[in-house]
Amino acid sequence: MSDRERSKAKGRSKEEGAEQEADSAETEADLEALDDLLDEIDEVLEENAEEFVKNYVQKGGE
Amino acid sequence: MAIHKVLGTETEFGIAVRGDTGFNPAVASSLVVNSYPGARVKVQWSYEEESPGRDARGFGHDTFGLIDPEGAVVNSVLANGARLYVDHAHPEYAAPEAFDPLEAALYDKVGEWVMHSASVEVSKISDKRVSLYKNNSDGKGNSYGAHENYLLARETPFGDVIRYATTFLVTRQIFTGSGKVGSENGRQDVDFQITQRADFFEEEVGLETTLKRPIINTRDEPHADPSKYRRLHVIIGDANLSEVQNFLKLGSTALLLAALEDGAIPDPLDLLDPVESCWTVSHDTALRHRVDLDGGGTATALELQWRYLEWLNKYVEKELDEPVWQQVLEEWERVLVGLEEDPMSLSNTLDWVAKKHLIEGYRARDGITWDSARAQAIDLQYHDVDPERGLYYRLAARGSMRRLFTDDQIKAALAHPPEKTRSYFRGRCVTDFSDALVAANWDSLVFDVGESHLKRIPMMEPLRGTKEMVGRLLDEAETAADLLELLGG
């Protein structure tokens, strides 16, 4: 968790000043949090999305 | 006064063997269930007591009572009173009977931990890497269930359940959905919808659970004294990862049913076409669609949910003292307000919103489309029960999902049964007398204590066998034979 917090802080300073075209409904902090979240998710997302989705077939149940 | 709403969930998990597209799901599910490393007893599940073909409307359907040989392969009862088994092509966790919706949500969450620990064990004892998903659809037209069970009084006319619960079940989807990219089963195309399950519902009332699924399932199989009880088997819900959402789903439904039994729902709010409304409500993430009411006029699902909340607020004030019901009402109101003002404000509370928020993020950053494999992969991976890979779990770990339970509470509920229902007796027997326990069902345990006959302990009352009633006796008994003697036979 603490590692994650550190990388979060790092991400924030790196991206300061960048990406100013924020949707007015969302605050800058929200966007930063979302970017940070997506960066984290990128690391665990299935690399081959197409294969992953194609192979997920469930038959039978209930 | 309505009878106490003992309740619980049963969840079939999606299964995949990584790098092996041709795997046999029944075999893989058996491997998972057999590998579960926690305390449990492998038992014969007493099928003769089950009658899934009996219909609450009063007619029978014998062929449904046949034993399914695949389903009978692997069965076990866990130390927390749950049943872990293979249901056709899925590993299934049926949570122990809980005393209230908060406890039911906790023991439902435990199921994810059970499945994850089983899959970790599989990777230790074999070269297979199994992934398990707490979802309800493969995105290709196949659905599997997450069912809820609520205890009702036998004298409650089933017609009243149909009349007063249908609209509630259709409209509660706005906070029970776990979100899905696209549509299935021939329904209208959408980018994203609120629920996993709605597309698969085709009837208003019926006995089926696997085809022509009905909004109200009539299976009359109380797993308790049939002269006193019914069990409402609700099949129109999504499996939820969000603890708050699951609690709200279970709590609001239990309240609705209690009020219904007490005649406290003044208007059935009949829909002109419940089945079509089921789809349109799920397909409308903006929550603006107006469904047609049978008596004329239209309403949004949100407006109808506000009506139920208003009635149930009054009902709780008049009839129910336990603080848990106040908590249900508070969460309910908070969620309805959020959905009204800005659904995306609930991305920390509702699975469908959290998932949509994630995919919207990828659309904005990477320009992915709703029908892309990546959007579908995010949809699927949201439900992975592995805390490292599952996107719900990643969100929760960084504090992006509101939680109701600590990991320590979940761990304790993995090892110990609820204390205020008969699941206490079942769970304690698994822990203390595993050697002698040979068969089980929701309403009985069968022991072999070395005598000429097996001994069957009936448990027909869901609120007996509690810690208060049998805790001391279980502490005193050193063997199963002692226990049977102390129980009087």
Coordinates of C-alpha atoms in Angstrom, one line a residue:
Chain A
M1 CA 0.0 0.0 0.0
S2 CA 2.7 2.4 0.9
D3 CA 4.5 1.7 -2.4
R4 CA 1.4 2.5 -4.2
E5 CA 1.0 5.8 -2.3
R6 CA 4.5 6.7 -3.2
S7 CA 4.0 6.1 -6.8
K8 CA 0.8 8.1 -6.6
A9 CA 2.6 11.1 -5.3
K10 CA 5.3 10.7 -7.9
G11 CA 2.6 10.5 -10.7
R12 CA 1.0 13.6 -9.4
S13 CA 4.2 15.8 -9.5
K14 CA 5.1 14.4 -13.0
E15 CA 1.8 15.3 -14.4
E16 CA 1.5 18.8 -13.0
G17 CA 0.8 21.3 -15.7
A18 CA 0.0 18.6 -18.2
E19 CA -3.4 17.7 -19.6
Q20 CA -5.3 20.9 -18.8
E21 CA -8.2 20.2 -21.1
A22 CA -10.3 18.9 -18.2
D23 CA -14.0 18.2 -18.5
S24 CA -15.5 21.0 -16.5
A25 CA -17.6 18.6 -14.5
E26 CA -14.5 16.9 -13.2
T27 CA -11.9 18.5 -11.0
E28 CA -8.3 18.3 -11.7
A29 CA -7.8 16.1 -8.7
D30 CA -10.4 13.7 -10.0
L31 CA -8.7 13.4 -13.3
E32 CA -5.3 12.8 -11.6
A33 CA -6.8 10.1 -9.5
L34 CA -8.3 8.5 -12.6
D35 CA -5.0 8.7 -14.5
D36 CA -3.3 7.2 -11.5
L37 CA -5.9 4.5 -11.3
L38 CA -5.6 3.6 -15.0
D39 CA -1.9 3.4 -14.7
E40 CA -2.3 0.9 -11.9
I41 CA -4.9 -1.1 -13.8
D42 CA -2.7 -1.1 -16.9
E43 CA -0.2 -3.2 -15.0
V44 CA -2.7 -6.0 -14.3
L45 CA -5.0 -5.9 -17.3
E46 CA -4.8 -9.0 -19.5
E47 CA -2.2 -8.4 -22.2
N48 CA -4.1 -10.1 -25.0
A49 CA -7.6 -8.8 -24.4
E50 CA -9.0 -10.4 -27.6
E51 CA -7.9 -13.9 -26.7
F52 CA -8.9 -13.4 -23.1
V53 CA -12.5 -12.3 -24.1
K54 CA -12.8 -14.9 -26.9
N55 CA -11.8 -17.8 -24.7
Y56 CA -14.2 -16.9 -21.9
V57 CA -17.2 -19.2 -22.6
Q58 CA -19.4 -20.5 -19.9
K59 CA -22.0 -23.2 -20.5
G60 CA -24.4 -24.7 -18.1
G61 CA -25.4 -23.7 -14.6
E62 CA -28.2 -22.7 -12.3
Chain B
M1 CA -46.1 -9.4 12.3
A2 CA -44.0 -10.8 9.5
I3 CA -41.7 -13.7 10.4
H4 CA -38.0 -12.9 10.7
K5 CA -36.3 -12.7 7.4
V6 CA -33.6 -15.3 7.6
L7 CA -31.7 -15.0 4.3
G8 CA -28.7 -16.0 2.2
T9 CA -27.1 -16.1 -1.2
E10 CA -25.8 -18.8 -3.6
T11 CA -23.4 -17.9 -6.3
E12 CA -22.1 -19.8 -9.3
F13 CA -18.6 -18.5 -10.3
G14 CA -17.4 -18.2 -13.9
I15 CA -14.3 -20.4 -14.5
A16 CA -11.4 -20.3 -16.9
V17 CA -8.3 -22.3 -17.1
R18 CA -5.5 -20.1 -18.3
G19 CA -3.8 -21.2 -21.5
D20 CA -6.2 -24.1 -22.0
T21 CA -9.2 -23.2 -24.1
G22 CA -10.5 -26.7 -24.4
F23 CA -10.8 -27.4 -20.6
N24 CA -13.8 -29.3 -19.3
P25 CA -15.6 -26.8 -17.0
A26 CA -17.2 -29.6 -14.8
V27 CA -13.8 -31.2 -14.3
A28 CA -12.1 -27.8 -13.6
S29 CA -14.9 -26.9 -11.2
S30 CA -14.4 -30.2 -9.3
L31 CA -10.7 -29.5 -9.1
V32 CA -11.4 -26.1 -7.5
V33 CA -14.0 -27.4 -5.0
N34 CA -11.8 -30.4 -4.1
S35 CA -8.8 -28.2 -3.6
Y36 CA -10.3 -25.8 -1.1
P37 CA -7.8 -25.8 1.7
G38 CA -10.0 -24.6 4.5
A39 CA -11.8 -26.5 7.2
R40 CA -14.7 -28.6 5.7
V41 CA -16.3 -32.0 5.5
K42 CA -16.9 -33.7 2.2
V43 CA -20.4 -35.1 2.5
Q44 CA -23.2 -36.7 0.7
W45 CA -25.7 -34.0 0.1
S46 CA -29.1 -35.5 0.8
Y47 CA -30.9 -35.0 -2.4
E48 CA -34.0 -36.9 -1.3
E49 CA -34.9 -33.9 0.8
E50 CA -34.7 -31.5 -2.2
S51 CA -37.6 -30.8 -4.5
P52 CA -36.6 -28.1 -6.9
G53 CA -39.5 -29.1 -9.1
R54 CA -42.2 -28.2 -6.6
D55 CA -44.1 -25.1 -7.6
A56 CA -45.2 -22.5 -5.1
R57 CA -48.4 -22.0 -7.1
G58 CA -49.4 -25.5 -6.1
F59 CA -48.5 -27.9 -8.8
G60 CA -45.7 -30.4 -9.0
H61 CA -43.2 -31.2 -11.7
D62 CA -41.6 -34.6 -10.9
T63 CA -38.9 -34.8 -13.4
F64 CA -37.1 -31.9 -11.8
G65 CA -36.5 -34.0 -8.7
L66 CA -34.1 -36.4 -10.5
I67 CA -30.6 -36.4 -9.1
D68 CA -28.2 -34.8 -11.4
P69 CA -25.2 -37.0 -11.5
E70 CA -22.7 -34.2 -12.3
G71 CA -24.1 -32.1 -9.4
A72 CA -23.7 -34.9 -7.0
V73 CA -20.0 -35.4 -7.6
V74 CA -18.4 -33.0 -5.2
N75 CA -20.2 -31.6 -2.1
S76 CA -18.8 -30.2 1.0
V77 CA -19.9 -28.2 4.1
L78 CA -17.6 -25.6 5.4
A79 CA -16.8 -24.6 8.9
N80 CA -18.9 -21.5 8.5
G81 CA -21.9 -23.5 7.6
A82 CA -21.7 -22.8 3.8
R83 CA -22.1 -25.4 1.1
L84 CA -19.3 -25.5 -1.5
Y85 CA -20.0 -27.7 -4.5
V86 CA -20.0 -28.2 -8.2
D87 CA -23.2 -27.1 -9.9
H88 CA -23.1 -28.4 -13.5
A89 CA -20.2 -26.4 -14.9
H90 CA -19.5 -24.0 -12.1
P91 CA -18.1 -24.0 -8.6
E92 CA -20.8 -22.7 -6.4
Y93 CA -20.7 -21.3 -2.9
A94 CA -24.0 -21.2 -1.1
A95 CA -23.6 -19.0 2.0
P96 CA -25.0 -20.1 5.4
E97 CA -28.3 -18.8 6.5
A98 CA -27.8 -15.4 8.0
F99 CA -29.8 -13.6 10.6
D100 CA -29.9 -10.2 8.9
P101 CA -28.8 -8.6 5.6
L102 CA -25.5 -7.3 7.0
E103 CA -24.5 -10.7 8.0
A104 CA -25.8 -12.1 4.7
A105 CA -23.6 -9.7 2.8
L106 CA -20.6 -10.6 4.9
Y107 CA -21.0 -14.3 4.3
D108 CA -21.5 -13.7 0.6
K109 CA -18.2 -11.8 0.5
V110 CA -16.6 -14.8 2.2
G111 CA -17.5 -16.9 -0.9
E112 CA -15.0 -14.8 -3.0
W113 CA -12.3 -15.6 -0.5
V114 CA -13.2 -19.3 -0.5
M115 CA -12.9 -19.4 -4.3
H116 CA -9.7 -17.5 -4.4
S117 CA -8.0 -19.7 -1.8
A118 CA -9.2 -22.8 -3.7
S119 CA -7.7 -21.5 -7.0
V120 CA -4.4 -20.7 -5.3
E121 CA -4.4 -24.3 -4.0
V122 CA -5.1 -25.6 -7.5
S123 CA -2.0 -23.8 -8.7
K124 CA 0.1 -25.5 -6.0
I125 CA -1.0 -29.0 -6.6
S126 CA -1.3 -29.0 -10.3
D127 CA 0.1 -27.2 -13.3
K128 CA -3.3 -25.5 -13.9
R129 CA -4.0 -21.9 -13.3
V130 CA -7.6 -21.4 -12.7
S131 CA -9.3 -18.0 -12.7
L132 CA -12.7 -17.5 -11.1
Y133 CA -15.1 -14.7 -11.7
K134 CA -18.0 -13.5 -9.6
N135 CA -20.2 -12.4 -12.5
N136 CA -23.2 -13.7 -14.3
S137 CA -22.5 -13.7 -18.0
D138 CA -19.8 -14.6 -20.5
G139 CA -20.9 -11.9 -22.9
K140 CA -21.8 -14.6 -25.4
G141 CA -25.4 -15.4 -24.4
N142 CA -24.6 -17.7 -21.5
S143 CA -25.7 -16.7 -18.0
Y144 CA -25.2 -18.3 -14.6
G145 CA -26.9 -17.4 -11.4
A146 CA -26.5 -15.4 -8.2
H147 CA -29.6 -16.3 -6.3
E148 CA -31.0 -14.8 -3.1
N149 CA -33.1 -16.7 -0.6
Y150 CA -35.6 -15.2 1.9
L151 CA -37.7 -17.0 4.4
L152 CA -41.4 -16.3 4.1
A153 CA -44.4 -17.6 6.1
R154 CA -46.2 -20.4 4.4
E155 CA -49.5 -18.6 4.8
T156 CA -48.3 -15.7 2.7
P157 CA -50.3 -16.1 -0.5
F158 CA -47.9 -16.6 -3.3
G159 CA -50.1 -14.4 -5.4
D160 CA -49.3 -11.5 -3.1
V161 CA -45.6 -12.1 -3.7
I162 CA -46.1 -12.0 -7.5
R163 CA -48.3 -8.9 -7.2
Y164 CA -46.2 -6.8 -4.9
A165 CA -42.6 -7.9 -5.5
T166 CA -42.5 -7.9 -9.3
T167 CA -42.1 -4.1 -9.8
F168 CA -39.8 -3.9 -6.9
L169 CA -37.5 -6.5 -8.4
V170 CA -37.5 -4.9 -11.8
T171 CA -36.8 -1.4 -10.5
R172 CA -34.2 -2.3 -7.9
Q173 CA -31.9 -3.2 -10.8
I174 CA -30.7 0.4 -10.8
F175 CA -28.8 -0.4 -7.6
T176 CA -28.3 -4.2 -7.9
G177 CA -26.6 -4.3 -11.3
S178 CA -22.9 -5.1 -11.7
G179 CA -22.7 -3.6 -15.2
K180 CA -22.2 -5.2 -18.6
V181 CA -20.7 -4.1 -21.9
G182 CA -23.2 -4.6 -24.7
S183 CA -26.3 -6.7 -24.7
E184 CA -27.1 -10.4 -25.2
N185 CA -29.8 -12.9 -25.9
G186 CA -31.3 -11.0 -28.8
R187 CA -31.9 -7.8 -26.9
Q188 CA -31.5 -4.3 -28.4
D189 CA -27.9 -3.2 -28.9
V190 CA -26.5 -1.0 -26.2
D191 CA -23.0 0.2 -25.3
F192 CA -23.2 -0.6 -21.7
Q193 CA -26.0 -1.6 -19.4
I194 CA -26.7 -1.6 -15.7
T195 CA -27.1 -5.4 -15.1
Q196 CA -25.5 -8.6 -16.2
R197 CA -28.7 -10.6 -15.9
A198 CA -31.7 -8.6 -17.3
D199 CA -31.2 -9.7 -20.9
F200 CA -31.9 -13.2 -19.9
F201 CA -35.3 -12.7 -18.3
E202 CA -38.3 -13.7 -20.5
E203 CA -41.2 -14.5 -18.3
E204 CA -43.0 -12.8 -15.4
V205 CA -43.6 -16.0 -13.3
G206 CA -42.3 -19.5 -13.6
L207 CA -40.3 -22.4 -12.3
E208 CA -37.4 -22.3 -14.6
T209 CA -33.9 -21.0 -13.8
T210 CA -31.9 -21.8 -16.9
L211 CA -34.2 -21.0 -19.8
K212 CA -37.1 -18.6 -20.1
R213 CA -36.0 -17.2 -16.8
P214 CA -38.9 -15.6 -14.8
I215 CA -38.8 -12.4 -12.7
I216 CA -40.6 -14.3 -10.0
N217 CA -39.3 -17.8 -9.5
T218 CA -41.8 -20.2 -8.1
R219 CA -39.6 -23.0 -6.8
D220 CA -41.3 -24.2 -3.7
E221 CA -38.5 -25.8 -1.7
P222 CA -38.4 -24.2 1.7
H223 CA -35.5 -26.3 3.2
A224 CA -37.4 -25.9 6.4
D225 CA -40.8 -27.0 7.8
P226 CA -43.0 -26.8 4.7
S227 CA -46.1 -26.4 6.8
K228 CA -44.7 -23.1 8.3
Y229 CA -42.3 -21.7 5.7
R230 CA -41.7 -20.7 2.2
R231 CA -38.4 -19.7 0.8
L232 CA -38.5 -17.1 -1.9
H233 CA -35.8 -17.9 -4.5
V234 CA -34.9 -14.6 -6.2
I235 CA -33.0 -15.3 -9.4
I236 CA -33.1 -11.8 -10.9
G237 CA -30.1 -10.3 -9.2
D238 CA -26.5 -9.8 -10.2
A239 CA -23.6 -11.2 -8.2
N240 CA -22.1 -8.1 -6.5
L241 CA -18.6 -7.4 -5.4
S242 CA -19.5 -4.1 -3.7
E243 CA -20.3 -4.8 -0.1
V244 CA -22.5 -1.8 0.2
Q245 CA -24.5 -2.7 -2.9
N246 CA -24.9 -6.3 -1.8
F247 CA -26.1 -5.2 1.6
L248 CA -28.6 -2.8 0.0
K249 CA -29.9 -5.4 -2.4
L250 CA -30.4 -8.0 0.4
G251 CA -31.7 -5.5 2.9
S252 CA -34.2 -3.6 0.7
T253 CA -35.6 -6.9 -0.6
A254 CA -35.9 -8.4 2.9
L255 CA -37.7 -5.3 4.0
L256 CA -40.1 -5.3 1.0
L257 CA -41.0 -8.9 1.7
A258 CA -41.6 -8.3 5.4
A259 CA -43.8 -5.4 4.6
L260 CA -45.6 -7.3 1.9
E261 CA -46.4 -10.1 4.5
D262 CA -47.7 -7.5 6.8
G263 CA -49.9 -5.9 4.1
A264 CA -47.9 -2.7 4.4
I265 CA -47.3 -2.2 0.6
P266 CA -50.3 -0.1 -0.4
D267 CA -50.0 -0.3 -4.1
P268 CA -48.5 -3.0 -6.4
L269 CA -47.4 -0.3 -8.8
D270 CA -48.1 -2.8 -11.7
L271 CA -46.1 -2.4 -14.8
L272 CA -47.8 -2.8 -18.2
D273 CA -45.0 -5.1 -19.4
P274 CA -42.7 -6.2 -16.5
V275 CA -40.4 -8.3 -18.8
E276 CA -39.8 -5.5 -21.3
S277 CA -39.4 -3.1 -18.4
C278 CA -36.7 -5.4 -17.0
W279 CA -34.7 -4.9 -20.1
T280 CA -35.3 -1.2 -20.6
V281 CA -34.5 -0.3 -17.0
S282 CA -31.2 -2.2 -17.3
H283 CA -30.4 -0.6 -20.6
D284 CA -30.9 2.9 -19.4
T285 CA -27.7 4.1 -17.6
A286 CA -29.0 7.7 -17.6
L287 CA -32.0 6.5 -15.5
R288 CA -34.4 8.6 -17.5
H289 CA -36.5 5.9 -19.2
R290 CA -40.1 6.0 -18.2
V291 CA -41.8 2.6 -17.9
D292 CA -45.5 2.2 -18.6
L293 CA -47.7 1.5 -15.6
D294 CA -50.6 -0.8 -15.9
G295 CA -53.1 1.7 -14.5
G296 CA -52.0 4.3 -17.0
G297 CA -49.2 6.8 -16.8
T298 CA -45.4 6.3 -16.7
A299 CA -42.6 6.5 -14.1
T300 CA -38.9 6.1 -14.0
A301 CA -37.4 3.2 -12.0
L302 CA -36.0 5.8 -9.7
E303 CA -39.4 7.3 -9.0
L304 CA -40.8 3.9 -8.2
Q305 CA -37.9 3.1 -5.9
W306 CA -38.6 6.3 -4.0
R307 CA -42.1 5.1 -3.4
Y308 CA -40.9 1.8 -2.0
L309 CA -38.4 3.6 0.2
E310 CA -41.1 5.9 1.5
W311 CA -43.4 3.0 2.4
L312 CA -40.6 1.0 4.0
N313 CA -39.4 4.0 6.0
K314 CA -42.9 4.1 7.6
Y315 CA -42.9 0.3 8.0
V316 CA -39.6 0.2 9.8
E317 CA -40.6 3.1 12.1
K318 CA -43.7 1.2 13.1
E319 CA -42.5 -2.5 13.2
L320 CA -38.7 -3.0 13.3
D321 CA -36.4 -1.9 16.1
E322 CA -33.1 -3.5 15.1
P323 CA -30.6 -0.8 13.9
V324 CA -29.7 -2.8 10.8
W325 CA -32.9 -1.8 9.2
Q326 CA -32.2 1.8 9.8
Q327 CA -28.8 1.2 8.1
V328 CA -30.6 -0.3 5.1
L329 CA -32.8 2.7 4.8
E330 CA -29.9 5.1 5.1
E331 CA -27.9 3.4 2.4
W332 CA -31.0 3.2 0.2
E333 CA -31.7 6.9 0.5
R334 CA -28.0 7.8 -0.1
V335 CA -28.0 5.6 -3.3
L336 CA -31.3 7.0 -4.6
V337 CA -30.1 10.6 -4.0
G338 CA -26.8 9.8 -5.8
L339 CA -28.5 8.2 -8.7
E340 CA -30.8 11.1 -9.0
E341 CA -28.2 13.8 -8.9
D342 CA -25.4 12.1 -10.8
P343 CA -25.1 8.3 -11.1
M344 CA -21.3 8.6 -11.6
S345 CA -21.1 10.0 -8.1
L346 CA -21.7 6.4 -6.9
S347 CA -18.5 5.0 -8.5
N348 CA -17.4 4.1 -5.0
T349 CA -20.6 2.3 -4.1
L350 CA -22.2 0.5 -7.1
D351 CA -20.4 -2.1 -9.2
W352 CA -22.1 -1.0 -12.4
V353 CA -21.0 2.6 -11.9
A354 CA -17.5 1.7 -10.8
K355 CA -17.1 -0.5 -13.9
K356 CA -18.5 2.2 -16.2
H357 CA -16.2 4.8 -14.6
L358 CA -13.2 2.6 -15.4
I359 CA -14.2 2.0 -19.0
E360 CA -15.0 5.6 -19.5
G361 CA -11.5 6.4 -18.3
Y362 CA -10.0 4.2 -20.9
R363 CA -12.3 5.6 -23.6
A364 CA -11.1 9.1 -22.7
R365 CA -7.4 8.2 -22.3
D366 CA -6.9 5.6 -25.0
G367 CA -9.9 6.1 -27.3
I368 CA -11.1 2.5 -26.9
T369 CA -14.7 1.9 -28.1
W370 CA -17.4 0.2 -26.1
D371 CA -17.4 -2.8 -28.4
S372 CA -13.7 -3.3 -28.2
A373 CA -12.1 -6.4 -26.8
R374 CA -10.4 -4.2 -24.2
A375 CA -13.7 -2.8 -22.9
Q376 CA -15.0 -6.4 -22.6
A377 CA -11.8 -7.5 -20.9
I378 CA -12.2 -4.8 -18.3
D379 CA -15.8 -5.8 -17.8
L380 CA -14.7 -9.4 -17.2
Q381 CA -11.7 -8.7 -15.1
Y382 CA -13.6 -6.5 -12.8
H383 CA -15.1 -9.7 -11.4
D384 CA -11.9 -11.8 -11.0
V385 CA -11.8 -12.9 -7.3
D386 CA -8.0 -12.8 -7.2
P387 CA -7.1 -9.6 -5.2
E388 CA -4.1 -8.9 -7.4
R389 CA -5.9 -9.3 -10.7
G390 CA -9.5 -8.5 -10.0
L391 CA -10.3 -4.8 -10.8
Y392 CA -12.9 -4.5 -8.1
Y393 CA -10.2 -5.6 -5.6
R394 CA -7.7 -3.2 -7.0
L395 CA -10.3 -0.4 -6.6
A396 CA -11.1 -1.5 -3.0
A397 CA -7.4 -1.7 -2.1
R398 CA -6.7 1.9 -3.1
G399 CA -9.8 3.0 -1.1
S400 CA -11.9 3.7 -4.2
M401 CA -14.8 1.5 -3.0
R402 CA -16.7 2.0 0.2
R403 CA -16.6 -1.1 2.3
L404 CA -18.7 -2.4 5.2
F405 CA -16.4 -5.1 6.4
T406 CA -12.7 -5.4 7.5
D407 CA -10.6 -8.2 6.1
D408 CA -10.4 -9.5 9.7
Q409 CA -14.2 -9.7 9.8
I410 CA -14.2 -11.7 6.6
K411 CA -11.5 -14.0 7.8
A412 CA -13.5 -14.7 11.0
A413 CA -16.6 -15.4 8.9
L414 CA -14.6 -17.9 6.9
A415 CA -13.9 -19.9 9.9
H416 CA -17.1 -19.4 12.0
P417 CA -20.8 -19.7 11.2
P418 CA -23.4 -17.1 11.9
E419 CA -24.5 -17.4 15.5
K420 CA -28.2 -16.7 15.4
T421 CA -29.4 -19.2 12.8
R422 CA -29.3 -23.0 12.5
S423 CA -26.1 -22.6 10.4
Y424 CA -24.3 -22.3 13.7
F425 CA -25.1 -25.9 14.5
R426 CA -24.0 -27.0 11.1
G427 CA -20.8 -25.1 11.1
R428 CA -19.9 -26.2 14.6
C429 CA -20.5 -29.8 13.7
V430 CA -18.1 -29.5 10.8
T431 CA -15.5 -28.1 13.1
D432 CA -16.0 -30.4 16.0
F433 CA -17.4 -33.7 14.6
S434 CA -16.1 -33.9 11.1
D435 CA -15.2 -37.6 11.4
A436 CA -18.8 -38.6 12.1
L437 CA -20.6 -36.3 9.7
V438 CA -21.5 -38.2 6.5
A439 CA -24.4 -36.3 4.9
A440 CA -25.9 -32.9 5.1
N441 CA -28.6 -30.8 3.7
W442 CA -29.9 -27.3 4.7
D443 CA -32.4 -28.9 7.0
S444 CA -30.6 -31.9 8.4
L445 CA -27.3 -33.5 9.3
V446 CA -26.5 -37.2 9.2
F447 CA -24.0 -38.8 11.5
D448 CA -22.3 -42.2 11.6
V449 CA -21.3 -42.9 15.2
G450 CA -20.5 -46.6 14.6
E451 CA -23.9 -48.0 15.3
S452 CA -26.1 -50.1 12.9
H453 CA -28.0 -47.1 11.7
L454 CA -27.0 -43.6 10.6
K455 CA -28.5 -40.9 12.8
R456 CA -30.2 -38.0 11.2
I457 CA -30.7 -34.7 13.1
P458 CA -33.5 -32.7 11.5
M459 CA -33.1 -28.9 11.5
M460 CA -36.4 -27.8 10.2
E461 CA -36.4 -24.5 12.1
P462 CA -34.0 -21.9 10.7
L463 CA -33.9 -20.0 13.9
R464 CA -33.1 -23.0 16.1
G465 CA -29.6 -24.6 16.5
T466 CA -28.3 -21.1 17.4
K467 CA -25.3 -20.4 19.6
E468 CA -27.7 -19.5 22.4
M469 CA -29.6 -22.7 22.1
V470 CA -26.9 -25.3 21.4
G471 CA -23.5 -23.6 22.1
R472 CA -23.1 -25.0 25.6
L473 CA -24.2 -28.4 24.5
L474 CA -21.7 -28.5 21.6
D475 CA -19.0 -27.4 24.0
E476 CA -19.8 -30.2 26.4
A477 CA -20.0 -33.0 23.8
E478 CA -16.6 -34.6 23.2
T479 CA -17.8 -36.9 20.4
A480 CA -20.6 -37.0 18.0
A481 CA -22.1 -39.9 20.0
D482 CA -22.1 -37.6 23.1
L483 CA -23.7 -34.9 21.0
L484 CA -26.5 -37.2 19.9
E485 CA -27.1 -38.3 23.4
L486 CA -27.2 -34.8 24.7
L487 CA -29.6 -33.9 22.0
G488 CA -31.8 -36.7 23.2
G489 CA -31.4 -39.6 20.9

